[in-house]
Short mmCIF file of C-alpha atoms in Angstrom, two decimals:
data_model
loop_
_atom_site.label_atom_id
_atom_site.label_comp_id
_atom_site.label_asym_id
_atom_site.label_seq_id
_atom_site.Cartn_x
_atom_site.Cartn_y
_atom_site.Cartn_z
CA MET A 1 0.00 0.00 0.00
CA ASP A 2 3.01 2.31 0.37
CA TRP A 3 3.18 2.56 -3.42
CA LEU A 4 -0.29 4.10 -3.55
CA ILE A 5 0.55 6.66 -0.86
CA ALA A 6 3.73 7.52 -2.78
CA LYS A 7 1.73 8.00 -5.97
CA TYR A 8 -0.50 10.62 -4.30
CA HIS A 9 2.22 12.33 -2.25
CA PRO A 10 2.91 15.04 -4.89
CA CYS A 11 -0.82 15.60 -5.21
CA PHE A 12 -1.09 16.36 -1.48
CA LEU A 13 1.78 18.84 -1.68
CA THR A 14 0.31 20.60 -4.71
CA ALA A 15 -3.09 20.81 -3.01
CA GLY A 16 -1.50 22.16 0.16
CA ASP A 17 0.50 24.84 -1.65
CA TYR A 18 -2.63 25.85 -3.54
CA LEU A 19 -4.71 26.11 -0.35
CA LEU A 20 -2.17 28.34 1.36
CA LYS A 21 -1.92 30.60 -1.69
CA VAL A 22 -5.67 31.14 -2.13
CA GLN A 23 -6.80 30.96 1.50
CA ASN A 24 -7.42 34.69 1.94
CA ARG A 25 -9.36 34.91 -1.33
CA VAL A 26 -11.60 31.82 -1.30
CA GLN A 27 -15.26 32.06 -2.22
CA SER A 28 -18.03 30.25 -0.38
CA VAL A 29 -20.22 27.73 -2.17
CA SER A 30 -23.80 27.02 -1.10
CA LYS A 31 -24.28 23.78 0.86
CA ASP A 32 -27.12 22.42 2.98
CA GLY A 33 -26.49 21.77 6.67
CA ASP A 34 -27.49 22.47 10.25
CA SER A 35 -24.58 24.64 11.41
CA PRO A 36 -21.85 26.95 10.06
CA PHE A 37 -19.48 23.99 10.27
CA THR A 38 -21.54 21.49 8.31
CA THR A 39 -22.40 24.08 5.65
CA ALA A 40 -18.82 25.32 5.24
CA LEU A 41 -17.79 24.80 1.62
CA THR A 42 -15.51 26.80 -0.67
CA ASP A 43 -14.41 26.73 -4.26
CA ALA A 44 -11.07 25.44 -2.92
CA ASP A 45 -12.75 22.26 -1.61
CA LEU A 46 -14.04 21.57 -5.10
CA SER A 47 -10.69 22.37 -6.71
CA VAL A 48 -8.79 19.96 -4.44
CA GLN A 49 -11.43 17.31 -5.05
CA ASN A 50 -11.02 17.85 -8.80
CA LEU A 51 -7.22 17.54 -8.52
CA PHE A 52 -7.42 14.17 -6.77
CA GLU A 53 -10.10 12.92 -9.16
CA ILE A 54 -8.00 13.81 -12.19
CA THR A 55 -4.89 12.26 -10.65
CA THR A 56 -6.78 9.05 -9.95
CA LEU A 57 -8.38 8.84 -13.39
CA ALA A 58 -5.06 9.51 -15.10
CA ASN A 59 -3.07 6.94 -13.12
CA HIS A 60 -5.51 4.41 -11.65
CA PRO A 61 -8.89 4.60 -13.44
CA GLU A 62 -9.70 1.14 -12.06
CA LEU A 63 -10.12 2.58 -8.54
CA ALA A 64 -13.51 3.58 -7.15
CA PHE A 65 -13.57 7.13 -5.79
CA ASP A 66 -15.85 8.83 -3.25
CA SER A 67 -15.41 12.38 -2.02
CA GLU A 68 -17.19 14.45 0.60
CA GLU A 69 -18.36 16.92 -2.05
CA GLU A 70 -19.01 14.40 -4.82
CA SER A 71 -22.52 15.75 -5.42
CA MET A 72 -20.76 18.66 -7.17
CA SER A 73 -18.19 16.52 -8.97
CA LEU A 74 -17.71 16.72 -12.72
CA ASN A 75 -15.80 13.42 -12.75
CA LYS A 76 -17.86 11.05 -10.60
CA LYS A 77 -19.41 9.47 -13.69
CA TYR A 78 -16.02 8.27 -14.90
CA PHE A 79 -15.26 6.09 -11.88
CA PRO A 80 -16.40 2.48 -11.47
CA ARG A 81 -19.13 1.97 -8.89
CA GLU A 82 -17.38 -1.06 -7.45
CA ALA A 83 -13.69 -1.91 -7.41
CA GLU A 84 -11.13 -3.82 -5.38
CA TYR A 85 -9.83 -0.55 -3.94
CA ARG A 86 -11.85 2.55 -3.11
CA ILE A 87 -10.46 6.03 -2.44
CA LEU A 88 -12.33 8.23 0.05
CA LEU A 89 -11.38 11.90 0.11
CA ASP A 90 -12.06 14.79 2.43
CA PRO A 91 -10.65 17.62 0.27
CA ILE A 92 -10.47 20.07 3.18
CA ASP A 93 -11.01 18.71 6.67
CA GLY A 94 -11.73 21.84 8.70
CA THR A 95 -13.19 24.00 5.94
CA LYS A 96 -14.66 26.54 8.39
CA ASN A 97 -11.28 27.29 9.95
CA PHE A 98 -9.64 27.33 6.52
CA LYS A 99 -12.20 29.86 5.31
CA ASP A 100 -11.66 31.92 8.47
CA GLY A 101 -7.93 32.14 7.82
CA GLY A 102 -6.87 29.61 10.46
CA LYS A 103 -4.33 26.78 10.42
CA THR A 104 -6.33 23.77 11.61
CA PHE A 105 -7.23 22.22 8.28
CA GLY A 106 -5.89 19.37 6.19
CA VAL A 107 -6.41 17.07 3.22
CA VAL A 108 -7.37 13.50 4.17
CA MET A 109 -7.41 10.46 1.88
CA THR A 110 -8.44 6.94 2.88
CA VAL A 111 -7.88 3.71 0.96
CA VAL A 112 -10.48 0.98 1.48
CA LYS A 113 -10.40 -2.68 0.48
CA ASP A 114 -13.03 -5.31 1.32
CA ARG A 115 -14.96 -2.76 3.43
CA GLN A 116 -11.91 -2.20 5.65
CA ILE A 117 -9.58 0.78 5.98
CA TYR A 118 -6.20 -0.23 4.60
CA ALA A 119 -4.37 3.09 4.55
CA VAL A 120 -4.82 6.77 5.37
CA ALA A 121 -2.74 9.78 4.34
CA MET A 122 -3.16 13.32 5.64
CA TYR A 123 -1.37 16.54 4.78
CA LEU A 124 -1.54 19.60 7.03
CA PRO A 125 -0.42 22.52 4.83
CA ALA A 126 -0.10 25.14 7.58
CA TYR A 127 1.87 22.69 9.74
CA ARG A 128 3.94 21.39 6.81
CA LYS A 129 3.34 17.86 8.08
CA PHE A 130 2.48 14.74 6.08
CA PHE A 131 1.16 11.72 7.99
CA TYR A 132 0.39 8.31 6.62
CA SER A 133 -0.63 5.01 8.09
CA VAL A 134 -0.92 1.52 6.62
CA ARG A 135 -2.97 -1.23 8.24
CA CYS A 136 -0.90 -3.05 10.91
CA GLY A 137 2.11 -0.98 9.87
CA GLY A 138 2.20 1.99 12.24
CA THR A 139 1.72 5.69 11.60
CA TYR A 140 4.48 7.82 10.13
CA LEU A 141 5.34 11.50 9.96
CA ALA A 142 7.20 11.94 6.69
CA ALA A 143 9.36 14.76 5.44
CA THR A 144 7.23 17.10 3.36
CA ARG A 145 9.28 16.83 0.18
CA ARG A 146 10.86 13.40 0.59
CA LEU A 147 8.52 10.57 1.56
CA SER A 148 11.41 8.18 2.29
CA GLU A 149 12.51 10.40 5.19
CA LYS A 150 10.03 9.37 7.83
CA GLY A 151 9.71 8.56 11.50
CA LYS A 152 7.22 6.39 13.33
CA ILE A 153 5.07 8.33 15.79
CA GLN A 154 3.49 7.24 19.07
CA THR A 155 0.69 9.17 20.77
CA LEU A 156 2.22 8.18 24.13
CA ALA A 157 5.32 10.20 23.25
CA LEU A 158 3.31 13.40 22.82
CA PRO A 159 2.92 15.77 25.79
CA ARG A 160 -0.41 15.62 27.59
CA ALA A 161 -2.75 18.38 26.46
CA GLY A 162 -5.40 17.92 29.15
CA VAL A 163 -8.13 18.50 26.55
CA VAL A 164 -10.72 16.27 24.87
CA ARG A 165 -12.42 17.49 21.71
CA THR A 166 -16.13 17.05 20.97
CA ASP A 167 -18.13 17.99 17.89
CA HIS A 168 -21.80 18.99 17.83
CA ALA A 169 -22.20 17.15 21.15
CA SER A 170 -25.17 17.52 23.48
CA LYS A 171 -24.88 19.74 26.54
CA ASP A 172 -25.26 16.72 28.82
CA LEU A 173 -22.45 14.82 27.13
CA ILE A 174 -20.13 17.82 27.31
CA GLU A 175 -20.87 18.37 31.00
CA ARG A 176 -20.20 14.72 31.84
CA ILE A 177 -16.78 14.72 30.21
CA ASP A 178 -15.95 18.20 31.48
CA LYS A 179 -16.11 16.87 35.05
CA VAL A 180 -13.04 14.68 34.46
CA ILE A 181 -11.10 16.46 31.70
CA GLN A 182 -11.41 19.82 29.94
CA VAL A 183 -13.64 19.76 26.86
CA LYS A 184 -13.34 21.89 23.76
CA GLU A 185 -16.63 21.72 21.86
CA ILE A 186 -16.44 23.32 18.46
CA THR A 187 -19.98 24.74 18.41
CA ARG A 188 -19.44 26.30 21.86
CA ASP A 189 -15.78 27.27 21.93
CA TYR A 190 -14.89 28.05 18.34
CA ASP A 191 -13.22 31.39 17.73
CA PRO A 192 -11.40 31.79 14.40
CA GLN A 193 -8.62 33.76 16.08
CA THR A 194 -7.89 31.32 18.91
CA TRP A 195 -9.16 27.87 17.86
CA ARG A 196 -6.34 25.29 18.11
CA TRP A 197 -7.98 21.94 18.92
CA PRO A 198 -8.51 20.10 15.62
CA LYS A 199 -9.44 16.43 15.55
CA PHE A 200 -6.01 15.67 14.12
CA GLY A 201 -4.60 17.17 17.32
CA ILE A 202 -4.48 13.59 18.64
CA LEU A 203 -1.45 13.22 16.33
CA THR A 204 0.07 16.67 16.78
CA GLY A 205 -0.38 17.05 20.53
CA GLU A 206 -3.16 19.64 20.88
CA ILE A 207 -5.71 17.19 22.31
CA ASP A 208 -5.64 13.96 24.33
CA GLY A 209 -8.58 12.52 22.42
CA PHE A 210 -12.00 13.12 20.95
CA VAL A 211 -15.60 11.96 21.23
CA LYS A 212 -17.83 12.02 18.17
CA MET A 213 -21.38 10.75 17.76
CA ASP A 214 -22.47 9.74 14.24
CA ALA A 215 -18.82 9.62 13.23
CA PRO A 216 -18.15 9.42 9.47
CA LEU A 217 -15.31 7.36 8.09
CA GLU A 218 -13.92 10.02 5.74
CA ASP A 219 -12.54 12.30 8.45
CA TRP A 220 -13.15 11.16 12.04
CA GLY A 221 -12.76 7.48 11.19
CA ALA A 222 -9.65 8.09 9.11
CA ILE A 223 -7.92 10.02 11.88
CA ALA A 224 -9.00 7.41 14.44
CA PHE A 225 -7.34 4.76 12.26
CA MET A 226 -4.10 6.73 12.18
CA ALA A 227 -4.23 7.35 15.92
CA GLU A 228 -4.86 3.68 16.69
CA ASN A 229 -1.90 2.67 14.55
CA ALA A 230 0.14 5.17 16.58
CA GLY A 231 -0.84 3.49 19.85
CA ALA A 232 -4.04 5.32 20.77
CA MET A 233 -7.14 3.68 22.23
CA VAL A 234 -10.22 3.49 19.99
CA SER A 235 -13.70 2.26 20.94
CA ASP A 236 -17.37 3.14 20.93
CA LYS A 237 -18.87 5.02 23.90
CA ASP A 238 -19.37 1.76 25.82
CA GLY A 239 -15.77 0.65 25.41
CA ASN A 240 -16.50 -1.92 22.71
CA LEU A 241 -14.69 -2.36 19.41
CA ILE A 242 -16.10 0.03 16.84
CA PRO A 243 -18.37 -1.57 14.22
CA ASN A 244 -17.75 -1.51 10.49
CA TYR A 245 -18.50 1.90 8.98
CA PHE A 246 -19.94 0.25 5.88
CA ASP A 247 -22.72 -1.33 7.95
CA PHE A 248 -24.26 2.11 8.55
CA PRO A 249 -25.88 4.75 6.33
CA ASP A 250 -23.36 7.27 4.96
CA ARG A 251 -20.58 5.24 6.65
CA LYS A 252 -21.31 6.92 10.02
CA ILE A 253 -20.95 4.79 13.15
CA PRO A 254 -23.09 5.69 16.21
CA SER A 255 -20.19 6.66 18.48
CA LEU A 256 -16.41 6.97 18.35
CA VAL A 257 -14.08 7.57 21.30
CA VAL A 258 -10.34 8.01 20.71
CA SER A 259 -7.73 8.68 23.41
CA ARG A 260 -3.96 9.00 23.47
CA ASP A 261 -3.60 6.33 26.17
CA TYR A 262 -5.47 3.99 28.52
CA ILE A 263 -5.70 6.53 31.34
CA ALA A 264 -7.37 9.21 29.23
CA HIS A 265 -9.64 6.62 27.62
CA SER A 266 -10.79 5.28 30.99
CA LEU A 267 -11.60 8.78 32.23
CA VAL A 268 -13.78 9.51 29.21
CA LEU A 269 -15.52 6.11 29.16
CA ASN A 270 -16.33 6.34 32.87
CA ALA A 271 -17.82 9.78 32.28
CA LEU A 272 -19.98 8.36 29.50
CA LYS A 273 -21.36 5.45 31.54
CA SER A 274 -25.17 5.31 31.41
CA TRP A 275 -25.23 8.33 29.07
CA GLU A 276 -27.83 8.13 26.32
#
């Protein structure tokens, strides 16, 4: 699977350079949703999506391809509906912060085979960091320009942040977790000037974990996969193994809890006991 990550590596870098260059000039695109975060969409999202679609069609037209904004895709019709490998793309994870001029955004690509995640790659343009993870093979932080220069990362080696991230969580859920560890809830605490707790912070040290209900594979699931391969704990809210994303509509599992280590995970799970 490393060969596929290597094939897309230049594409990530081009997308990242483009995003940084146009960030202060992006235009919003209309999108349905229930909050400013779910409706956040820019012409840059569609451009990055287009770049990855073209790269895939030019080099591996046999791959299936799904993207978060595929309803606006000009290329969806050219991809096979079913294939041995499927690419899932979140062209800009953190569009709202990107649009607001912040740094907590990235490009996330997932490779799926037989309804299982096999690899994930993520580029954080403002951080100049490229992460990738292959099933049962660890998670790596690679040099931006030279993929062969890489180092294995472990969440245990990161300093404790003392923060757990939630996303569109209920007031009751936030209050339960807040009793044992500080919570940063994006709909409550987001300020474009000060926000620094992205979901990928589990890999960069800004958060000790996150809790997400109705968690989609394309972003939350992908980062959970990378974190787990880096030594993090991953479960549902009851402490069970997470189910298969493909068994649920829109590939969203009911609950996802990710923590840097056993101690943080136990604190969060205990806080969630009997919560409905």
